[in-house]
Amino acid sequence: MMTRILSFLLLTFVLATGCSDRQTQKEPPDIIPRPANMTVKKGSFRISPQTTIWISIAGTHMEMVAEGLSQTLSRLTGEEIPVGLLDGKPPKNSVLLAIDNTIARDFGQEGYILSVTPSNIIITAAEPMGLFYGIQTIYQLMPVEIFSQEQDLVKGNLTIPCVEITDLPTFSWRGMHLDVSRHFFPKEFIKKYIDLIALHKMNVFHWHLTDDNGWRIEIKKYPLLTEVAAWRADREGISWNKRAPARLDEPATYGGFYTQDDIREIVQYAAERFITVVPEIEMPGHTSEVFSAYPEFSCSGKRIPVQTGGYWPNTDIFCAGKDETFNFLEDVLDEVLQLFPSPFIHIGGDEADKTNWKTCRECQARMKNEGLGNADELQSYFIKRIGLYLESKGRRLIGWDEIMEGGLPRGAVVMSWRGFEGGIEAAQKGHMVVMCPTSHCYFDYYQADPDFQPEAIGGLTTLRKVYDFRPAPEELNQFQARNILGAQGNVWTEYIATSTHAEYMALPRMTALAEVLWTPQHLLNWQDFRERLQTQFQRFDHMGVNYFPGSGKVEINTLTDPDNKAFSFTLEAEAYDTEIFYTLDGKEPGKNSFPYTKPVNIQHNATLKAIAYKNGKALEKPAVYELNYHGGLGLPITYRSRYSQRYPAKGAHSLFDGLKGSLRHNDGFWQGYHGNNMDVVIRIDQAFDINSVSTTFLQDQGKWIFYPSQVNYYFSEDGVSFKGIGGVKRKPLTPDDIVMSNDYTIRLQRPLKVNYLRIEAINIGVCPDWHPGNGGKAWIFADEIIINQ
């Protein structure tokens, strides 16, 4: 009955071996993402050469899923495991894949029910994709040795613990992105990347196929796109942003592209794993590579070479005034639509420098004829025109959050990357949103101390930060939150040139994101995840996957109890099973320093230095924290203005946690306000005399972070009517490359007993004219508020 033999997830890694007699199995099972409900029962089911697989109904997708499981179990047992159509109860020693449409209301298309007893395994779902996810759980219930790349058969018992699981995802868009323009990756790795996505029960592969550094998709009507625009002068031995531009007459030898047959093969490969491949064809910006082959679609009409490395500002963009540009793009999209059945087509839309549009005769004529007031409205016209074309073909436009500039096209989906704000605005207006803020979802950022990591583009996105990500912001009500489709991790490859490096940057941050998007929020638990992650690492080891095992930097968390004036701290390293040693006098820590075993109480200021050891070896350099013991610790705080979700620090109590930020804006301690003032009210239930109040701010003009122009302090008895008690003004703002912090302090002539204290820091609003970001929203970065009695 079934003729298709598919190489599903395990088989791609040749997961058919376990060359030792001893197999590793954990009780309770370590499943990632964590299921919504799981009960472990006594006993186990043993897979043997006599095991059979049954399906409840026939159909292409049912047979595809069943044959994938059959092939895996056949390789594990050494005997062919048959698949049959069952009408009735399953026999003993069998696996039943059952479709039950009546559970669709509760489980959707992707949920499943898994029951393992000593007699059989039954997976029930409303759709075959739910069965597929149930099978991924079965694999994780088996010994980790089944994920080995070696060719020998697994020896010993292939046992699965008896469990009852009901499971379904929280979000419908659970994606991973890969940029293949900055660096080209072979077809074999794209398949491996898709397998890793499937292993984590994710369902979207966002394929970034075109950008300034190379065009990677064959378009039959425009052969020069792959003959010319897919290749650049080789500068691979030079750091990305230090590469000299290419000359027009210079040989272009680095690059590559995917033929249309390659793409069909990859799209089919993904479909067999219930993964949608969303192609991205950049427009109107990040398109300069096109002009190496077809310069007539630019404003200048001049041929330019493909960029060898960093290219900014991105001024060479499609001419929005020429109808020929849109004819070209529609021709390209026609071929893209033939290759990708995805309902979503990504058109980029980000970082388009519109300088040339302002002087281009054709663009100016377009603006006049269409009644457009500025270049932003011209970009909106561009995006809307492409959106209407895609809509006429039965597809839906998705783009980076810049597509909101000048007005969103009807039905457009927004991918919010510059923070949460764009996604919040789009969701409030009724548009669907995919969240991927740089702060939590950019996996090309450093994942640990840069001194101990390969060169990266910058930033810092730790595993813990990814796990703490929540795609649906608090600013949305329950109806608006439904517009959040989900999220994805983005892997941009300026500094990632090889497949193994791409794996290292993606994993295990992909693992953390997968759990955030699948598992119910109330079940997300960092410590529990860390423990289960160690088993996932064993699976990665058997697969031969390159991953980052975790940062050795010691992280701190403070605990406060203002009623009892208690202040304590906890220490933890991301790397598992470490020993931590610390000092409180600023001296360098070592194995003879205080060993950390439990929360430490402290009632004074201190310079804490801590270091983690594993297997007797120091992992990284000591972490340094300034502890500030003061009267405001842990006091209740109300925000009259909201901090940005892009830089939330550690949440609402970060300004009173006893810790000051460093001179690194992304160290996780600074709370950012984007274009708005900081305005907070502190409630002091047991009023006490205040002698001074201080608030610390950061200035890093290169990051668009400026000191506030003024900080005002107020007091109140009722929390409603406030009176001023002083303020601090900043000196006139001038260009300054130095990163610095400053305390804005008021000292009272006599102690003042207050019930409420309000602090207002005035943002300069926008970057000044002399700044490269002139006109863009300025940041305020605030940290510890210190109240001295």
Coordinates of N, CA and C in Angstrom, one line a residue, residues 167-261:
D167 N -0.6 17.4 24.3 CA 0.4 18.5 24.0 C -0.1 19.2 22.7
L168 N 0.2 20.5 22.7 CA -0.1 21.4 21.6 C 0.7 22.7 21.7
P169 N 1.0 23.3 20.6 CA 1.9 24.5 20.7 C 1.1 25.8 21.2
T170 N 1.8 26.7 21.8 CA 1.3 28.0 22.2 C 1.1 28.9 21.0
F171 N 2.1 29.0 20.1 CA 2.1 29.9 19.0 C 2.2 29.1 17.7
S172 N 1.6 29.7 16.6 CA 1.5 29.0 15.3 C 2.7 29.2 14.5
W173 N 3.4 30.3 14.7 CA 4.7 30.6 13.9 C 5.8 30.4 14.8
R174 N 6.5 29.3 14.6 CA 7.7 28.9 15.4 C 8.9 28.7 14.4
G175 N 9.6 29.8 14.2 CA 10.5 29.8 13.0 C 12.0 30.0 13.3
M176 N 12.8 29.7 12.3 CA 14.2 30.0 12.3 C 14.5 30.6 10.9
H177 N 15.4 31.5 10.9 CA 15.8 32.3 9.7 C 17.3 31.9 9.4
L178 N 17.6 32.0 8.2 CA 19.1 31.8 7.8 C 19.4 32.7 6.6
D179 N 20.4 33.6 6.8 CA 20.9 34.5 5.7 C 21.9 33.7 4.9
V180 N 21.6 33.5 3.6 CA 22.6 32.8 2.7 C 23.2 33.8 1.7
S181 N 22.9 35.1 1.9 CA 23.5 36.1 1.0 C 24.9 36.5 1.5
R182 N 25.0 36.9 2.7 CA 26.3 37.3 3.2 C 27.4 36.2 3.1
H183 N 26.9 35.0 3.4 CA 27.7 33.8 3.2 C 26.8 32.7 2.6
F184 N 27.3 32.0 1.6 CA 26.5 31.0 1.0 C 26.7 29.6 1.7
F185 N 25.6 28.9 1.8 CA 25.7 27.6 2.5 C 25.2 26.5 1.6
P186 N 25.8 25.3 1.5 CA 25.5 24.3 0.6 C 24.1 23.7 0.9
K187 N 23.5 23.1 -0.2 CA 22.2 22.5 -0.1 C 22.1 21.5 1.1
E188 N 23.2 20.7 1.3 CA 23.2 19.7 2.3 C 23.0 20.3 3.7
F189 N 23.7 21.4 3.9 CA 23.5 22.1 5.2 C 22.1 22.6 5.4
I190 N 21.5 23.2 4.3 CA 20.2 23.7 4.4 C 19.2 22.6 4.9
K191 N 19.4 21.4 4.4 CA 18.6 20.2 4.8 C 18.9 19.9 6.3
K192 N 20.1 20.0 6.7 CA 20.5 19.7 8.1 C 19.8 20.7 9.0
Y193 N 19.9 22.0 8.6 CA 19.2 23.1 9.3 C 17.7 22.8 9.5
I194 N 17.1 22.4 8.4 CA 15.7 22.1 8.5 C 15.4 20.9 9.4
D195 N 16.3 19.9 9.5 CA 16.1 18.8 10.4 C 16.2 19.3 11.8
L196 N 17.1 20.2 12.1 CA 17.2 20.8 13.5 C 15.9 21.5 13.8
I197 N 15.4 22.2 12.9 CA 14.1 22.9 13.1 C 13.0 21.9 13.4
A198 N 13.0 20.8 12.7 CA 11.9 19.8 12.9 C 12.1 19.1 14.3
L199 N 13.4 18.9 14.6 CA 13.7 18.3 15.9 C 13.1 19.0 17.1
H200 N 13.0 20.4 16.9 CA 12.5 21.2 18.0 C 11.0 21.6 17.8
K201 N 10.3 20.8 16.9 CA 8.9 21.1 16.7 C 8.6 22.5 16.2
M202 N 9.6 23.1 15.5 CA 9.3 24.4 14.8 C 8.8 24.1 13.4
N203 N 8.2 25.1 12.8 CA 7.5 24.9 11.6 C 7.7 25.9 10.5
V204 N 8.6 26.8 10.7 CA 8.9 27.8 9.6 C 10.4 27.9 9.4
F205 N 10.8 27.9 8.1 CA 12.2 28.2 7.8 C 12.1 29.4 6.9
H206 N 12.6 30.6 7.4 CA 12.7 31.8 6.7 C 14.0 31.9 6.0
W207 N 14.0 31.8 4.7 CA 15.2 31.7 3.8 C 15.5 33.0 3.2
H208 N 16.5 33.7 3.7 CA 16.9 35.0 3.3 C 17.8 34.9 2.0
L209 N 17.3 35.0 0.9 CA 17.9 34.5 -0.4 C 18.6 35.6 -1.1
T210 N 18.3 36.9 -0.9 CA 18.9 38.0 -1.6 C 19.3 39.1 -0.7
D211 N 20.5 39.7 -1.0 CA 20.9 40.9 -0.3 C 22.1 41.5 -1.0
D212 N 22.6 42.6 -0.5 CA 23.7 43.3 -1.2 C 24.9 42.4 -1.5
N213 N 25.1 41.4 -0.8 CA 26.4 40.6 -0.9 C 26.2 39.3 -1.8
G214 N 25.0 39.2 -2.4 CA 24.9 38.1 -3.3 C 23.4 37.6 -3.5
W215 N 23.1 37.4 -4.8 CA 21.8 36.9 -5.1 C 21.9 35.3 -5.2
R216 N 21.0 34.6 -4.5 CA 21.2 33.2 -4.4 C 20.1 32.3 -5.0
I217 N 19.2 32.8 -5.8 CA 18.1 32.0 -6.3 C 18.1 32.2 -7.8
E218 N 18.0 31.0 -8.5 CA 18.0 31.1 -10.0 C 16.6 31.6 -10.5
I219 N 16.7 32.6 -11.4 CA 15.5 33.2 -12.0 C 15.8 33.0 -13.5
K220 N 15.0 32.2 -14.2 CA 15.2 31.8 -15.6 C 15.2 33.0 -16.5
K221 N 14.3 34.0 -16.2 CA 14.1 35.1 -17.1 C 15.2 36.1 -17.0
Y222 N 16.0 36.0 -15.9 CA 17.1 37.0 -15.7 C 18.3 36.2 -15.3
P223 N 19.0 35.6 -16.3 CA 20.1 34.7 -15.9 C 21.3 35.4 -15.3
L224 N 21.5 36.7 -15.6 CA 22.6 37.4 -15.0 C 22.5 37.5 -13.5
L225 N 21.4 37.3 -12.9 CA 21.3 37.3 -11.5 C 22.1 36.2 -10.8
T226 N 22.2 35.1 -11.5 CA 23.1 34.0 -10.9 C 24.5 34.0 -11.6
E227 N 24.5 34.5 -12.8 CA 25.8 34.5 -13.5 C 26.7 35.6 -13.0
V228 N 26.1 36.7 -12.6 CA 26.9 37.9 -12.1 C 26.6 38.2 -10.7
A229 N 25.4 38.4 -10.3 CA 25.0 39.0 -9.0 C 25.2 38.0 -7.9
A230 N 25.4 36.7 -8.2 CA 25.6 35.7 -7.1 C 27.1 35.6 -6.7
W231 N 28.0 36.5 -7.3 CA 29.4 36.3 -7.1 C 30.0 37.7 -6.7
R232 N 31.0 37.6 -5.8 CA 31.7 38.8 -5.4 C 33.2 38.6 -5.3
A233 N 34.0 39.6 -5.3 CA 35.4 39.5 -5.0 C 35.6 38.9 -3.7
D234 N 36.6 38.0 -3.6 CA 36.8 37.2 -2.4 C 37.6 38.1 -1.4
R235 N 37.0 38.4 -0.2 CA 37.7 39.0 0.9 C 37.6 38.2 2.2
E236 N 37.5 36.9 2.0 CA 37.1 36.1 3.2 C 38.1 36.1 4.3
G237 N 39.4 36.5 4.0 CA 40.4 36.5 5.1 C 40.3 37.8 5.9
I238 N 39.4 38.7 5.6 CA 39.4 40.0 6.2 C 38.0 40.2 7.0
S239 N 38.1 40.8 8.2 CA 36.9 41.0 9.0 C 35.8 41.8 8.2
W240 N 34.6 41.5 8.3 CA 33.5 41.9 7.5 C 33.5 43.4 7.2
N241 N 33.6 44.2 8.3 CA 33.4 45.7 8.1 C 34.8 46.3 7.7
K242 N 35.8 45.6 7.6 CA 37.1 46.1 7.2 C 37.4 45.8 5.7
R243 N 36.5 45.2 5.0 CA 36.8 44.8 3.6 C 36.7 46.0 2.6
A244 N 37.7 46.1 1.8 CA 37.6 47.1 0.7 C 36.6 46.7 -0.3
P245 N 35.9 47.7 -0.9 CA 35.0 47.5 -2.0 C 35.7 46.9 -3.2
A246 N 34.9 46.1 -4.0 CA 35.5 45.5 -5.2 C 35.6 46.6 -6.3
R247 N 36.5 46.3 -7.2 CA 36.6 47.1 -8.5 C 35.7 46.4 -9.5
L248 N 35.2 47.2 -10.4 CA 34.4 46.6 -11.5 C 35.1 45.6 -12.3
D249 N 36.4 45.7 -12.5 CA 37.2 44.8 -13.3 C 37.8 43.7 -12.5
E250 N 37.5 43.6 -11.2 CA 38.1 42.6 -10.3 C 37.3 41.2 -10.5
P251 N 38.0 40.1 -10.6 CA 37.4 38.8 -10.6 C 36.5 38.6 -9.4
A252 N 35.3 38.0 -9.7 CA 34.3 37.7 -8.6 C 34.3 36.2 -8.5
T253 N 34.9 35.7 -7.4 CA 35.1 34.2 -7.3 C 34.4 33.6 -6.0
Y254 N 33.9 34.5 -5.1 CA 33.2 33.9 -4.0 C 31.7 34.0 -4.2
G255 N 30.9 32.9 -3.9 CA 29.5 33.0 -4.0 C 28.9 31.7 -4.3
G256 N 27.8 31.7 -5.0 CA 27.0 30.5 -5.2 C 25.5 30.8 -5.3
F257 N 24.7 29.8 -5.7 CA 23.3 30.0 -5.8 C 22.6 28.6 -5.8
Y258 N 21.3 28.7 -5.6 CA 20.5 27.4 -5.6 C 19.8 27.4 -6.9
T259 N 19.9 26.3 -7.7 CA 19.1 26.1 -8.9 C 17.6 26.0 -8.5
Q260 N 16.8 26.1 -9.5 CA 15.3 25.9 -9.2 C 15.1 24.5 -8.8
D261 N 15.8 23.5 -9.3 CA 15.7 22.1 -8.9 C 16.1 21.9 -7.4

